[in-house]
Tab-separated table of C-alpha atoms and ligand atoms in Angstrom:
chain	number	residue	atom	x	y	z
A	1	MET	CA	110.248	113.050	86.926
A	2	LYS	CA	111.241	109.402	86.698
A	3	LEU	CA	108.581	107.031	88.020
A	4	THR	CA	109.716	104.286	90.371
A	5	ARG	CA	109.115	100.648	89.508
A	6	ARG	CA	106.528	100.466	92.295
A	7	VAL	CA	104.535	103.413	90.954
A	8	LYS	CA	104.669	101.970	87.424
A	9	GLU	CA	103.343	98.702	88.825
A	10	ILE	CA	100.488	100.497	90.614
A	11	LEU	CA	99.575	102.425	87.469
A	12	SER	CA	99.397	99.123	85.577
A	13	TRP	CA	96.484	98.068	87.826
A	14	TYR	CA	94.315	100.773	86.246
A	15	GLU	CA	94.002	99.191	82.828
A	16	SER	CA	91.199	101.334	81.394
A	17	ASP	CA	92.495	104.770	82.314
A	18	ASN	CA	93.744	107.405	79.911
A	19	PRO	CA	97.220	108.984	80.157
A	20	GLY	CA	95.810	112.078	81.896
A	21	THR	CA	94.332	110.098	84.769
A	22	LYS	CA	97.471	107.983	85.069
A	23	ALA	CA	99.624	111.124	85.120
A	24	ASN	CA	97.483	112.566	87.897
A	25	LEU	CA	97.670	109.356	89.914
A	26	ALA	CA	101.428	109.372	89.356
A	27	ARG	CA	101.582	112.977	90.589
A	28	ILE	CA	99.927	111.988	93.860
A	29	LEU	CA	102.070	108.858	94.224
A	30	MET	CA	105.343	110.632	93.409
A	31	SER	CA	104.823	113.720	95.603
A	32	GLY	CA	106.070	114.398	99.102
A	33	LYS	CA	108.367	112.434	101.351
A	34	LEU	CA	106.684	109.137	100.454
A	35	GLY	CA	106.928	109.877	96.735
A	36	GLY	CA	107.667	106.717	94.749
A	37	THR	CA	107.083	104.255	97.593
A	38	GLY	CA	103.491	103.375	96.729
A	39	ARG	CA	102.369	104.618	100.141
A	40	MET	CA	100.640	107.913	100.802
A	41	VAL	CA	99.729	110.339	103.538
A	42	ILE	CA	96.988	112.786	102.545
A	43	LEU	CA	95.556	115.727	104.499
A	44	PRO	CA	91.740	116.024	104.221
A	45	VAL	CA	90.116	119.220	105.498
A	46	ASP	CA	86.382	118.992	104.912
A	47	GLN	CA	85.507	118.744	108.596
A	48	GLY	CA	84.360	122.398	108.653
A	49	PHE	CA	81.502	121.285	106.407
A	50	GLU	CA	80.951	117.903	108.040
A	51	HIS	CA	81.225	118.859	111.722
A	52	GLY	CA	81.176	122.682	111.771
A	53	PRO	CA	83.937	125.289	112.142
A	54	ALA	CA	84.326	125.412	115.936
A	55	ARG	CA	84.373	121.638	116.416
A	56	SER	CA	86.957	121.425	113.673
A	57	PHE	CA	89.218	124.421	114.192
A	58	ALA	CA	88.778	125.801	117.750
A	59	PRO	CA	91.284	123.287	119.176
A	60	ASN	CA	93.975	124.942	116.987
A	61	PRO	CA	92.728	128.407	115.887
A	62	PRO	CA	95.312	128.993	113.089
A	63	ALA	CA	93.448	126.189	111.302
A	64	TYR	CA	90.521	128.551	110.628
A	65	ASP	CA	92.739	129.963	107.846
A	66	PRO	CA	92.479	127.891	104.639
A	67	LEU	CA	96.096	128.750	103.768
A	68	TYR	CA	97.234	127.044	106.987
A	69	HIS	CA	96.270	123.644	105.588
A	70	PHE	CA	98.165	124.065	102.317
A	71	GLU	CA	101.225	125.070	104.381
A	72	LEU	CA	100.836	122.143	106.754
A	73	ALA	CA	100.499	119.597	103.940
A	74	ILE	CA	103.454	121.062	102.014
A	75	GLU	CA	105.747	121.462	105.051
A	76	ALA	CA	104.952	117.921	106.194
A	77	GLY	CA	105.810	116.573	102.728
A	78	LEU	CA	102.449	114.908	102.172
A	79	ASN	CA	101.252	113.358	98.916
A	80	ALA	CA	98.126	115.467	98.516
A	81	TYR	CA	95.686	117.872	100.112
A	82	ALA	CA	91.916	117.237	99.846
A	83	ALA	CA	89.242	119.861	100.563
A	84	PRO	CA	85.913	121.307	99.406
A	85	LEU	CA	85.689	124.053	96.799
A	86	GLY	CA	86.039	127.146	99.028
A	87	MET	CA	89.135	125.845	100.826
A	88	ILE	CA	90.920	124.977	97.577
A	89	GLU	CA	89.878	128.247	95.915
A	90	ALA	CA	91.219	130.227	98.891
A	91	GLY	CA	94.821	129.123	98.238
A	92	ALA	CA	94.633	128.090	94.608
A	93	ALA	CA	96.947	130.786	93.214
A	94	THR	CA	99.462	130.959	96.076
A	95	TYR	CA	99.981	127.197	96.095
A	96	ALA	CA	99.415	126.364	92.418
A	97	GLY	CA	101.685	123.441	91.559
A	98	CYS	CA	103.049	123.094	95.108
A	99	ILE	CA	101.128	119.955	96.084
A	100	PRO	CA	98.560	117.728	94.314
A	101	THR	CA	95.034	118.660	95.345
A	102	ILE	CA	91.850	116.602	95.513
A	103	LEU	CA	88.626	118.574	95.159
A	104	LYS	CA	85.937	117.134	97.444
A	105	VAL	CA	82.886	117.504	95.215
A	106	ASN	CA	80.188	116.481	97.681
A	107	SER	CA	79.656	117.437	101.290
A	108	SER	CA	77.453	116.713	104.263
A	109	ASN	CA	76.786	118.839	107.328
A	110	SER	CA	75.775	118.292	110.930
A	111	LEU	CA	72.520	120.245	110.524
A	112	SER	CA	70.915	117.455	108.548
A	113	THR	CA	69.115	114.392	109.872
A	114	THR	CA	69.543	112.335	106.706
A	115	LYS	CA	72.627	110.402	105.685
A	116	ASP	CA	73.245	112.139	102.408
A	117	GLN	CA	75.601	114.661	100.801
A	118	ALA	CA	75.026	117.551	98.410
A	119	VAL	CA	77.106	117.919	95.270
A	120	THR	CA	79.000	121.137	96.033
A	121	ALA	CA	81.555	121.323	93.224
A	122	THR	CA	82.048	120.135	89.666
A	123	VAL	CA	84.637	118.443	87.507
A	124	ALA	CA	85.061	121.792	85.733
A	125	ASP	CA	85.993	123.345	89.117
A	126	ALA	CA	88.595	120.630	89.649
A	127	LEU	CA	90.142	121.329	86.240
A	128	ARG	CA	90.024	125.108	86.719
A	129	LEU	CA	91.784	124.757	90.089
A	130	GLY	CA	94.472	122.406	88.770
A	131	CYS	CA	93.376	119.495	90.959
A	132	SER	CA	94.656	115.974	90.334
A	133	ALA	CA	91.475	114.245	91.438
A	134	ILE	CA	87.928	114.634	92.566
A	135	GLY	CA	86.858	113.235	95.940
A	136	PHE	CA	83.374	111.893	96.593
A	137	THR	CA	81.725	110.347	99.657
A	138	ILE	CA	79.234	107.502	99.510
A	139	TYR	CA	77.332	106.226	102.537
A	140	PRO	CA	76.636	102.542	101.792
A	141	ALA	CA	73.622	101.520	103.964
A	142	SER	CA	72.031	104.973	103.986
A	143	GLU	CA	68.522	105.620	102.682
A	144	HIS	CA	70.209	107.622	99.907
A	145	GLN	CA	72.965	105.184	99.031
A	146	PHE	CA	71.731	104.406	95.537
A	147	GLU	CA	71.357	108.078	94.513
A	148	MET	CA	74.835	108.748	95.928
A	149	MET	CA	76.277	105.866	93.916
A	150	GLU	CA	74.542	107.097	90.780
A	151	GLU	CA	75.888	110.636	91.318
A	152	LEU	CA	79.343	109.154	91.775
A	153	ARG	CA	79.012	107.103	88.592
A	154	GLU	CA	78.249	110.251	86.597
A	155	LEU	CA	80.928	112.445	88.169
A	156	ALA	CA	83.559	109.688	88.011
A	157	ALA	CA	82.890	109.126	84.305
A	158	GLU	CA	83.217	112.864	83.648
A	159	ALA	CA	86.379	113.168	85.758
A	160	LYS	CA	88.022	110.193	84.066
A	161	ALA	CA	87.126	111.507	80.621
A	162	CYS	CA	88.968	114.733	81.555
A	163	GLY	CA	92.028	112.866	82.831
A	164	LEU	CA	91.366	113.281	86.555
A	165	ALA	CA	91.629	110.565	89.202
A	166	VAL	CA	88.736	109.589	91.485
A	167	VAL	CA	89.037	109.222	95.259
A	168	VAL	CA	86.070	107.681	97.069
A	169	TRP	CA	85.346	108.063	100.789
A	170	SER	CA	83.266	104.909	101.426
A	171	TYR	CA	81.647	105.344	104.829
A	172	PRO	CA	78.855	102.903	105.674
A	173	ARG	CA	76.105	104.383	107.823
A	174	GLY	CA	72.329	104.271	107.950
A	175	PRO	CA	69.344	102.624	109.617
A	176	MET	CA	70.515	99.020	109.406
A	177	LEU	CA	73.930	99.695	110.985
A	178	ASP	CA	74.593	100.533	114.622
A	179	LYS	CA	77.727	102.506	115.545
A	180	ALA	CA	79.806	99.318	115.866
A	181	GLY	CA	78.528	98.131	112.487
A	182	GLU	CA	79.853	101.235	110.691
A	183	THR	CA	83.450	100.158	111.264
A	184	ALA	CA	82.933	96.377	111.457
A	185	LEU	CA	85.483	94.392	109.476
A	186	ASP	CA	82.992	92.844	107.055
A	187	ILE	CA	81.299	96.212	106.482
A	188	CYS	CA	84.583	98.086	105.843
A	189	ALA	CA	85.664	95.362	103.409
A	190	TYR	CA	82.260	95.516	101.691
A	191	ALA	CA	82.498	99.334	101.494
A	192	ALA	CA	85.988	99.164	99.962
A	193	HIS	CA	84.841	96.565	97.437
A	194	MET	CA	81.833	98.636	96.339
A	195	ALA	CA	84.013	101.723	95.888
A	196	ALA	CA	86.330	99.647	93.679
A	197	LEU	CA	83.331	98.408	91.698
A	198	ILE	CA	82.141	101.967	91.063
A	199	GLY	CA	85.562	102.747	89.617
A	200	ALA	CA	87.514	104.481	92.408
A	201	HIS	CA	91.260	104.828	91.900
A	202	ILE	CA	91.880	105.553	95.582
A	203	ILE	CA	89.526	104.222	98.253
A	204	LYS	CA	89.225	105.712	101.680
A	205	VAL	CA	87.695	103.713	104.517
A	206	LYS	CA	87.858	103.780	108.294
A	207	PRO	CA	90.207	101.328	110.037
A	208	PRO	CA	88.192	98.122	110.632
A	209	THR	CA	87.417	96.780	114.101
A	210	SER	CA	87.122	93.121	115.090
A	211	THR	CA	83.301	93.141	114.848
A	212	ILE	CA	81.498	91.160	112.140
A	213	SER	CA	78.174	92.889	111.645
A	214	LEU	CA	76.199	91.515	108.730
A	215	GLU	CA	74.181	88.465	109.863
A	216	ALA	CA	74.346	86.960	106.363
A	217	ALA	CA	78.165	87.148	106.358
A	218	LYS	CA	78.836	85.600	109.770
A	219	LYS	CA	78.834	81.966	108.569
A	220	THR	CA	81.324	82.775	105.836
A	221	TYR	CA	83.679	84.472	108.293
A	222	GLU	CA	83.394	81.434	110.596
A	223	ALA	CA	84.269	79.110	107.711
A	224	HIS	CA	87.057	81.374	106.419
A	225	PRO	CA	88.264	83.193	109.516
A	226	VAL	CA	90.332	86.350	109.638
A	227	ASP	CA	92.481	86.841	112.735
A	228	LEU	CA	90.120	89.432	114.204
A	229	LYS	CA	92.449	90.300	117.071
A	230	ASP	CA	95.243	91.291	114.708
A	231	ALA	CA	94.795	94.845	113.368
A	232	ALA	CA	97.207	94.167	110.465
A	233	ALA	CA	95.221	91.079	109.440
A	234	ARG	CA	92.040	93.163	109.438
A	235	ILE	CA	93.688	95.795	107.219
A	236	ALA	CA	94.944	93.050	104.887
A	237	HIS	CA	91.399	91.706	104.606
A	238	VAL	CA	90.056	95.122	103.556
A	239	VAL	CA	92.877	95.534	101.016
A	240	LYS	CA	92.084	92.057	99.639
A	241	ALA	CA	88.451	93.121	99.202
A	242	ALA	CA	89.666	95.998	97.017
A	243	PHE	CA	90.385	93.759	94.016
A	244	ASN	CA	92.972	91.644	95.799
A	245	GLY	CA	95.108	94.710	96.451
A	246	ARG	CA	94.845	96.101	92.920
A	247	ARG	CA	93.240	99.313	94.136
A	248	LEU	CA	94.854	101.884	96.428
A	249	VAL	CA	93.242	101.831	99.880
A	250	VAL	CA	93.931	104.498	102.495
A	251	PHE	CA	92.579	104.661	106.024
A	252	SER	CA	91.202	107.663	107.894
A	253	GLY	CA	92.474	108.958	111.192
A	254	GLY	CA	89.221	109.668	113.048
A	255	GLU	CA	88.744	111.912	116.062
A	256	ALA	CA	91.781	113.419	117.766
A	257	LYS	CA	93.640	110.778	119.776
A	258	SER	CA	97.087	110.342	121.297
A	259	SER	CA	100.051	110.238	118.938
A	260	GLU	CA	100.912	106.742	120.134
A	261	ALA	CA	97.396	105.451	119.420
A	262	LEU	CA	97.481	106.893	115.906
A	263	LEU	CA	100.987	105.549	115.217
A	264	GLU	CA	99.869	102.113	116.405
A	265	GLU	CA	97.112	102.207	113.769
A	266	VAL	CA	99.597	103.330	111.130
A	267	ARG	CA	101.916	100.418	111.991
A	268	ALA	CA	98.993	98.046	111.428
A	269	ILE	CA	98.093	99.722	108.112
A	270	HIS	CA	101.707	99.421	106.989
A	271	ALA	CA	102.032	95.808	108.120
A	272	GLY	CA	98.679	94.860	106.566
A	273	GLY	CA	99.642	96.252	103.145
A	274	GLY	CA	97.383	99.339	103.306
A	275	HIS	CA	98.532	102.114	101.006
A	276	GLY	CA	98.488	104.878	103.570
A	277	SER	CA	96.559	107.306	105.695
A	278	ILE	CA	94.259	110.227	105.139
A	279	VAL	CA	94.405	112.052	108.403
A	280	GLY	CA	92.657	115.339	109.144
A	281	ARG	CA	91.716	116.131	112.742
A	282	ASN	CA	94.734	114.342	114.184
A	283	ALA	CA	96.915	116.648	112.100
A	284	PHE	CA	95.284	120.104	112.013
A	285	GLN	CA	93.834	120.076	115.537
A	286	ARG	CA	97.351	119.831	116.990
A	287	PRO	CA	99.661	122.870	117.179
A	288	LYS	CA	101.628	122.928	113.929
A	289	GLU	CA	104.989	121.794	115.354
A	290	GLU	CA	103.319	118.842	117.046
A	291	ALA	CA	101.387	117.975	113.890
A	292	LEU	CA	104.577	118.059	111.812
A	293	LYS	CA	106.270	115.747	114.292
A	294	LEU	CA	103.375	113.285	114.180
A	295	LEU	CA	103.111	113.346	110.378
A	296	SER	CA	106.846	112.802	110.123
A	297	ALA	CA	106.618	109.783	112.460
A	298	MET	CA	103.803	108.377	110.288
A	299	ILE	CA	105.892	108.849	107.152
A	300	GLU	CA	108.819	107.041	108.783
A	301	ILE	CA	106.564	104.054	109.492
A	302	TYR	CA	105.364	103.983	105.890
A	303	ARG	CA	108.998	104.145	104.773
A	304	GLY	CA	109.532	100.939	106.732
A	305	ARG	CA	111.404	102.608	109.582
A	306	PRO	CA	109.106	102.045	112.570
B	1	LIG	P1	89.665	112.646	109.983
B	1	LIG	O1	91.082	112.157	109.897
B	1	LIG	O2	89.561	113.961	110.654
B	1	LIG	O3	88.765	111.577	110.545
B	1	LIG	O4	89.242	112.934	108.490
B	1	LIG	C1	88.811	111.937	107.652
B	1	LIG	C2	87.407	112.205	107.221
B	1	LIG	O5	87.036	111.301	106.208
B	1	LIG	C3	87.153	113.610	106.692
B	1	LIG	O6	87.473	113.740	105.346
B	1	LIG	C4	85.706	113.783	107.015
B	1	LIG	O7	85.349	115.104	107.233
B	1	LIG	C5	85.560	113.042	108.275
B	1	LIG	O8	86.509	112.014	108.296
B	1	LIG	C6	84.181	112.495	108.441
B	1	LIG	O9	84.104	111.807	109.632
B	1	LIG	P2	82.703	111.339	110.165
B	1	LIG	O10	81.870	111.011	108.985
B	1	LIG	O11	83.022	110.178	111.014
B	1	LIG	O12	82.136	112.468	110.926
């Protein structure tokens, strides 16, 4: 496989990584219909853990089958498929080598009142299953944020030493943030920056809204304004916070919404220099044909053909 100039340039941003990690990042960046472009669409299916099976899969019952998600990601020509241990194990042999996988190594569930996640898989699992990366969620602002960051530090060091890449879901939540604060522009940018500081290769955040939440940051945003009304400008601000664009930043899809609403977000991510989307519910909760159509429309936007 010949790497494109763009992928070589992206790999050059990761100056401390060994050839194994770079090869795994290259695998993700070169796979699927967006392979080589520097943009990505990834399918994450950890919602069964996070929200429960019925809330996740009842809208499209074939999605109860773990193999369905491998098929969907492969047929859609996505860059990678991310899931917790059981989901990856369930299709590991059938789909070995068919699509890069990201093993989600910590998980939360809706039966807990604390904002925390349990470590549910290991770096050894990721290697055994042929994954290209581990995935880890941190909740900046939660009562457990520092333990989560310390767990990530340890797992990321181990993963990198074994030549794996590290994908960080950086989702602010906790007592000091109201619902609007969780996706406020300053908070999303802060979350992306912290993930970069902990050593993430790929950072996943939610699309930022026009709210500025942190009292201490308001003056700075007044002095150095971002065009809050422009979704692309907000995306660009988050990407800037991730080492001035020297880290890959992808944006999540959120709850199921209309295709047009999702594509509008994707246009803003593309225009703002975001590196792609990691979209779960909006893909697997639709009937497969519809999901394939939507994913294909997203890919077209990232290919610069809106
Ligand atoms: P969606 O596209 O379904 O939002 O998936 C992205 C994701 O990060 C999942 O990996 C995760 O399960 C989910 O969002 C968590 O969402 P929340 O924390 O808002 O419940």
